[in-house]
XYZ file of C-alpha atoms in Angstrom:
480
model
C 17.797 35.059 109.071
C 15.220 37.193 106.721
C 15.270 37.039 103.009
C 18.679 38.982 102.076
C 20.789 39.802 99.322
C 17.647 38.248 96.543
C 18.006 39.301 93.243
C 16.312 42.740 92.710
C 15.812 44.057 88.631
C 12.009 43.912 87.982
C 10.908 46.982 88.416
C 13.114 49.643 85.269
C 12.644 53.046 85.417
C 14.981 53.618 82.775
C 14.596 51.790 78.762
C 18.225 50.946 77.067
C 17.731 54.022 75.014
C 17.260 55.553 78.460
C 20.748 54.723 80.220
C 22.820 54.745 76.187
C 21.431 58.269 76.642
C 22.564 59.263 80.520
C 25.555 57.139 79.660
C 26.456 59.727 76.764
C 25.430 62.823 78.159
C 28.072 61.982 81.191
C 30.908 61.282 78.971
C 30.666 64.760 77.294
C 30.661 66.005 80.517
C 33.679 64.379 81.479
C 34.823 65.916 77.573
C 33.373 69.426 78.099
C 32.803 70.422 80.752
C 35.169 68.868 83.758
C 35.738 67.479 87.036
C 37.142 70.128 89.507
C 40.153 68.814 91.993
C 40.669 70.760 94.485
C 42.934 68.044 96.003
C 46.758 69.288 95.066
C 47.980 65.192 95.588
C 44.740 64.134 93.681
C 45.158 66.791 90.521
C 48.356 66.148 90.114
C 47.900 61.780 90.357
C 44.970 62.302 87.057
C 47.849 63.770 85.338
C 49.623 61.361 85.825
C 47.810 58.715 84.453
C 46.884 60.521 81.217
C 43.341 63.163 80.851
C 43.782 66.515 80.218
C 44.478 69.271 83.274
C 43.238 72.683 83.304
C 46.468 73.816 86.073
C 44.284 77.346 86.998
C 40.842 75.900 86.815
C 41.602 72.977 88.677
C 40.014 70.668 86.750
C 40.159 67.615 84.654
C 39.323 66.343 81.406
C 38.898 63.508 79.270
C 38.176 61.101 76.704
C 35.047 58.471 77.380
C 38.213 55.360 76.704
C 39.301 56.710 78.936
C 37.018 56.883 81.811
C 35.868 53.637 80.970
C 38.782 51.526 80.619
C 38.760 53.369 84.633
C 36.704 52.517 84.885
C 37.123 48.687 84.236
C 39.314 48.155 87.362
C 36.633 48.275 89.102
C 35.963 45.158 90.068
C 32.173 44.184 90.180
C 31.594 42.330 92.225
C 32.597 42.366 96.812
C 32.012 41.582 100.603
C 31.266 43.404 102.446
C 31.308 40.466 105.615
C 30.225 40.657 109.247
C 32.448 40.026 112.212
C 31.177 36.061 111.614
C 30.060 35.066 108.586
C 26.865 34.674 108.222
C 25.819 38.142 107.620
C 28.543 38.805 105.253
C 26.994 40.321 102.042
C 27.851 39.583 98.933
C 27.277 42.881 96.844
C 27.011 42.052 93.184
C 24.932 41.842 89.627
C 21.587 43.638 91.118
C 21.433 40.845 94.246
C 19.440 43.354 97.446
C 21.056 44.719 101.186
C 18.931 47.327 103.276
C 19.628 48.582 105.987
C 20.897 51.762 108.498
C 22.083 55.307 107.618
C 24.062 58.258 109.028
C 25.100 60.569 110.220
C 22.374 62.289 112.000
C 22.322 64.012 114.875
C 19.793 63.449 117.283
C 17.775 60.864 118.471
C 14.250 61.134 119.635
C 15.332 59.561 123.614
C 12.457 56.812 124.384
C 11.413 58.511 128.187
C 10.649 61.226 126.945
C 9.629 61.650 123.614
C 11.698 65.155 122.799
C 14.408 65.425 120.622
C 18.090 65.657 122.152
C 21.725 65.243 121.063
C 23.568 62.021 120.374
C 25.871 60.777 122.534
C 27.867 57.731 121.975
C 26.024 55.325 123.783
C 23.520 56.040 121.323
C 25.337 54.912 118.257
C 26.388 51.562 120.858
C 22.324 50.923 121.751
C 21.801 51.331 117.870
C 23.604 48.543 117.024
C 22.963 46.703 119.848
C 19.285 47.125 118.768
C 19.838 46.214 114.879
C 21.950 43.295 115.940
C 19.181 41.638 116.799
C 16.910 43.150 114.129
C 17.049 40.076 111.881
C 15.800 41.996 108.237
C 18.070 45.186 108.520
C 21.296 43.449 106.990
C 24.243 45.671 108.056
C 24.718 48.579 110.186
C 25.822 51.954 108.633
C 26.934 54.590 111.720
C 24.549 56.736 111.985
C 25.083 58.597 114.753
C 27.448 61.419 115.830
C 28.839 61.406 118.937
C 27.920 64.304 120.727
C 30.716 63.826 124.057
C 33.537 62.995 122.247
C 35.671 65.193 120.945
C 35.579 65.959 117.959
C 39.046 63.900 116.816
C 38.842 60.867 118.307
C 34.836 60.729 116.693
C 35.571 57.839 114.215
C 37.258 55.751 116.094
C 35.107 55.724 118.505
C 32.187 55.160 116.105
C 33.293 52.484 114.375
C 34.622 50.548 118.384
C 30.866 51.054 119.449
C 29.604 50.151 116.734
C 32.181 46.707 116.436
C 31.705 45.455 120.147
C 27.478 45.803 120.083
C 26.897 44.210 116.567
C 28.696 41.902 114.272
C 27.005 42.763 110.853
C 29.293 44.538 108.632
C 29.959 48.630 110.447
C 30.389 50.835 106.890
C 30.660 54.615 108.476
C 31.685 58.181 107.401
C 34.493 60.140 108.130
C 35.792 63.102 109.258
C 40.176 63.046 109.309
C 42.525 60.473 108.208
C 44.164 60.026 112.405
C 40.398 59.218 113.101
C 40.823 57.481 109.789
C 44.288 55.222 110.217
C 43.216 54.266 114.545
C 40.204 52.340 112.975
C 41.727 50.175 110.041
C 44.457 49.449 112.663
C 41.563 48.699 115.590
C 40.121 46.360 113.728
C 42.609 45.204 112.597
C 43.946 44.852 115.869
C 40.399 42.638 115.963
C 40.458 40.776 112.579
C 43.865 39.172 113.957
C 46.338 41.931 111.260
C 46.158 43.481 108.258
C 46.103 40.783 106.075
C 43.567 39.039 107.985
C 41.360 42.293 108.123
C 42.007 42.911 103.771
C 41.061 39.390 103.578
C 37.512 39.531 105.662
C 36.732 43.290 105.366
C 34.191 43.477 108.363
C 34.285 47.852 108.520
C 33.735 49.465 105.164
C 34.004 53.307 104.938
C 31.430 56.608 103.188
C 34.100 59.467 101.317
C 32.213 62.485 99.053
C 32.294 64.085 95.579
C 30.304 66.919 95.741
C 27.979 68.207 93.810
C 28.179 69.903 91.042
C 31.243 68.574 89.647
C 33.827 68.441 92.355
C 36.275 66.596 94.111
C 37.666 68.586 97.615
C 40.149 69.099 98.945
C 39.495 67.759 102.421
C 37.333 64.120 101.204
C 39.471 63.377 98.333
C 42.439 63.878 101.009
C 40.293 60.949 102.801
C 39.663 58.615 99.495
C 42.525 58.008 99.275
C 43.290 57.446 102.164
C 41.161 54.849 102.646
C 41.822 53.642 99.177
C 45.670 53.226 100.137
C 44.314 51.339 102.510
C 42.538 48.815 100.575
C 39.013 49.299 102.981
C 36.115 48.700 100.925
C 34.597 51.979 99.752
C 30.854 54.212 99.017
C 31.627 57.241 97.451
C 27.902 59.154 97.053
C 27.703 61.794 95.637
C 24.160 63.834 96.465
C 23.107 65.983 93.766
C 20.194 67.662 94.681
C 17.529 68.571 91.566
C 16.895 72.429 91.193
C 20.104 73.952 93.595
C 23.111 71.672 92.904
C 21.821 70.077 89.683
C 18.964 70.576 87.531
C 15.387 70.568 87.794
C 14.465 67.234 86.303
C 15.894 63.482 87.139
C 17.334 62.730 83.851
C 19.661 66.070 84.929
C 19.777 64.705 88.057
C 20.817 61.300 86.799
C 23.367 62.098 83.978
C 25.176 64.369 86.877
C 25.162 61.104 89.612
C 26.662 59.282 87.102
C 29.628 61.544 86.351
C 29.827 61.915 89.444
C 30.070 58.824 91.158
C 32.515 57.895 88.475
C 35.261 60.635 89.020
C 35.671 58.942 92.287
C 35.615 55.434 92.138
C 38.005 56.210 88.966
C 39.935 58.296 91.337
C 40.128 55.153 93.917
C 41.322 53.610 91.317
C 44.043 55.533 90.316
C 45.199 55.385 93.629
C 44.954 51.320 94.435
C 44.160 49.277 91.133
C 41.303 46.640 92.138
C 40.509 48.998 94.612
C 36.555 48.118 96.374
C 34.733 51.195 95.341
C 30.795 50.718 95.909
C 29.678 53.302 93.019
C 27.165 55.623 95.340
C 23.826 58.309 94.751
C 22.338 59.729 97.778
C 20.641 62.020 95.500
C 17.150 63.640 95.950
C 15.661 67.311 94.989
C 14.920 70.124 97.093
C 11.330 71.981 98.222
C 11.523 74.838 95.685
C 9.370 76.058 98.273
C 11.881 76.362 101.162
C 15.757 75.484 99.617
C 15.176 72.766 101.578
C 16.556 68.876 100.410
C 13.889 66.161 101.223
C 14.413 62.460 102.223
C 10.782 61.060 102.083
C 10.069 62.597 98.623
C 8.476 59.344 96.027
C 11.059 61.160 92.986
C 14.390 60.895 95.898
C 13.310 56.764 94.888
C 12.981 57.197 90.842
C 16.047 58.631 91.034
C 17.888 55.846 93.012
C 15.885 53.288 91.344
C 18.793 55.278 88.001
C 21.819 55.038 89.032
C 20.812 50.972 89.570
C 20.505 50.142 86.653
C 23.463 53.283 86.134
C 26.024 50.993 88.185
C 24.349 48.153 86.758
C 25.435 49.406 83.120
C 28.840 49.906 83.791
C 28.840 46.796 86.215
C 30.309 47.944 89.075
C 28.147 47.927 93.188
C 25.776 50.376 93.739
C 25.567 52.406 97.195
C 21.988 53.229 97.545
C 19.583 55.739 99.509
C 16.398 54.899 100.209
C 13.773 54.217 103.179
C 13.811 58.033 105.099
C 10.550 60.833 105.763
C 10.936 63.880 106.413
C 8.270 63.168 109.305
C 9.831 64.240 113.262
C 8.019 61.493 114.619
C 7.338 57.199 112.977
C 3.813 58.850 112.416
C 1.819 57.431 109.247
C 4.259 60.295 106.714
C 6.624 57.939 108.199
C 5.811 55.078 106.783
C 4.253 56.164 103.781
C 7.165 58.012 101.783
C 9.910 55.619 103.771
C 7.651 52.367 102.227
C 7.106 53.909 98.997
C 10.854 54.560 97.839
C 12.734 51.779 100.343
C 10.330 49.338 97.373
C 11.091 51.256 94.468
C 14.713 51.524 95.060
C 15.390 47.187 96.200
C 13.510 46.200 93.659
C 15.325 48.189 90.851
C 17.985 46.186 91.973
C 20.203 48.607 94.395
C 22.741 45.959 96.024
C 23.713 48.225 98.987
C 20.969 50.079 100.399
C 21.222 52.740 103.665
C 19.163 54.655 105.228
C 16.818 52.446 105.242
C 16.073 52.631 108.455
C 16.357 54.929 112.125
C 16.033 58.209 110.114
C 13.864 61.145 110.064
C 13.264 64.712 110.018
C 15.692 65.164 106.854
C 18.493 62.508 107.787
C 18.511 64.324 111.374
C 17.806 62.594 113.907
C 17.118 58.731 114.877
C 13.701 56.798 116.418
C 14.884 54.017 118.425
C 11.295 52.758 117.729
C 11.833 53.876 114.142
C 13.751 50.573 113.731
C 12.061 47.456 115.219
C 9.118 49.350 112.742
C 11.176 49.283 109.834
C 12.375 46.130 110.372
C 9.080 45.052 109.459
C 9.153 46.922 106.549
C 12.091 45.972 104.837
C 10.925 42.753 105.647
C 7.769 43.133 104.020
C 10.297 44.939 100.692
C 12.638 41.834 100.470
C 9.213 39.388 99.745
C 8.570 41.604 97.079
C 11.455 41.335 95.674
C 11.650 37.525 95.989
C 8.744 37.834 93.962
C 6.935 34.991 92.881
C 8.216 31.566 92.066
C 6.164 30.222 89.166
C 6.722 26.457 87.807
C 4.189 22.829 87.928
C 4.424 22.422 92.085
C 3.473 26.774 93.248
C 0.948 27.038 90.474
C -0.328 24.092 92.403
C -2.503 22.091 89.482
C -2.663 18.595 90.503
C -4.251 20.431 94.353
C -6.575 22.510 93.004
C -8.224 19.461 90.617
C -7.232 17.039 94.298
C -9.681 19.674 96.543
C -11.807 20.574 93.767
C -15.267 22.901 93.450
C -16.552 24.013 96.918
C -13.243 22.125 99.517
C -10.648 23.950 101.131
C -7.065 23.750 101.386
C -6.133 24.480 104.507
C -5.408 20.313 105.498
C -3.323 19.427 102.620
C -0.065 19.235 103.096
C 1.367 21.819 99.694
C -0.351 24.414 102.505
C 1.933 22.794 105.180
C 5.011 23.043 102.871
C 4.867 26.627 102.142
C 2.563 28.588 104.139
C 6.141 29.163 105.837
C 8.162 29.724 103.148
C 5.755 32.015 100.777
C 4.370 34.227 102.644
C 6.425 37.483 104.831
C 5.193 37.655 108.710
C 6.069 40.827 110.585
C 6.960 41.197 113.908
C 5.640 44.114 115.001
C 1.915 44.469 112.758
C -1.128 43.623 114.755
C -3.217 40.835 112.686
C -5.423 40.149 115.276
C -9.145 40.882 115.861
C -10.040 44.332 118.150
C -11.036 41.782 120.614
C -8.165 40.434 120.755
C -5.986 44.196 120.115
C -7.822 45.241 122.848
C -6.975 42.767 125.613
C -3.680 43.173 125.091
C -3.798 46.822 125.602
C -5.190 48.787 122.675
C -1.188 50.133 121.373
C -0.920 52.034 118.260
C 2.324 50.741 116.387
C 5.040 53.178 118.036
C 4.137 51.968 121.363
C 4.192 48.730 119.960
C 8.255 49.328 118.732
C 8.855 51.327 121.691
C 8.091 48.563 124.131
C 9.403 45.777 121.860
C 12.834 48.725 121.779
C 12.782 47.890 126.028
C 13.282 44.339 125.311
C 15.783 44.682 123.413
C 18.189 46.411 124.910
C 17.322 44.963 128.344
C 17.958 41.348 126.675
C 19.812 40.986 123.943
C 24.098 40.607 123.941
C 25.585 40.683 120.911
C 29.324 39.014 119.571
C 31.558 39.795 122.072
C 35.034 41.091 120.982
C 37.814 38.935 122.282
C 39.155 39.887 125.182
C 42.767 40.229 124.547
C 41.352 42.795 120.536
C 39.699 44.868 123.591
C 43.421 44.610 125.904
C 44.940 45.157 123.238
C 42.869 48.143 121.232
C 42.276 49.730 125.352
C 46.252 50.085 125.871
C 47.734 51.197 122.275
C 44.715 53.588 120.814
C 45.064 56.497 122.202
C 41.223 57.936 123.214
C 39.665 55.471 122.417
C 36.637 54.802 125.478
C 35.957 51.286 125.620
């Protein structure tokens, strides 16, 4: 198993003074501007718990003491489980994990190399591929299945993921009924209601809308998940220059306010609900007013948001590791590596979107998953840092070898050669003669070959037959 859950935090884009200023700005937004809540039940809940409500405008206001008292109700540590314990993720402090994200509408077909609408089988294949790739730590459902009726998308997406990977499965949700069916299905797999709450191997994503608004649909979905006690990520996506101030500091202050508003609503519904403070914030391309997923500023914003989450001592759901390129090419490599390493070094906990996504998060590439397995491995090696002690300083070894010698046959070299270095699976480190003898393939073609091999051979941990039978007979519309 690759490096996972290493403590980050060595990169600090904000000073302590900056963090305090952003916090103060957020508190002023709660006090003087307010949060619009377009869900009646949610707005009544804020009022019942002491927030001031402007019913005509459907906006609530709150003092900083009120806000901080509610934030303090959220757990500071969450364990997101896999179907097997080896895949568990402990989300706390600056522990860092990276995985997939979504929800894309297309895939790059490995046979035609053309973009096409995604299907349920593509979700199964993505899950099986990720299940094998050791540096990808979790599976956020990455695709929308166009071949499934809209009202049955939620439960079928989750089933496709759960039945093809034992890693933790998180996904966005679309309907209240879909949330309830998905939780019921997961309870069957877990062996009962309490068993799922004890080891939650699913979690769900809802959203706060920028700027400063909880809408009716996502507000209802958020409350439905929170009522069930299932872990919940509540990201907000302010785009600098359109749905937030163009300045990065203003963007972070706004996302911080929105993320706290969502987190507080979950705590009002069900105190102690495991919630990940979330950010998928980025910038607009001001020349075309288009969303960007590969911008270096996205890395800066999410690194700053990691520090804000650490300030409040709440787990953090971040975005990084994407690209706006249409192919797994050079642009894809440098854009995704730049943001992934920045946000991981900042100690973001649950960095989704870090594998497989291209083209403004609209397209998934199976080759890119294999490439990202190497990139994430390198990122985690950077997070691990340099261990400095008497043994690693190796003075005695240097004294023994002396000037002009070499270290290749030393026991110290053998002892550390595997754990000190990261060994990529895909990167080519052969000389030119060997590379040409193996077909002179570039990284994308090598990744395609490896993806095909994995999909042809890898068998994930199956769901128990009895659970499959019960799910098939009890959940209407599921494709098993």
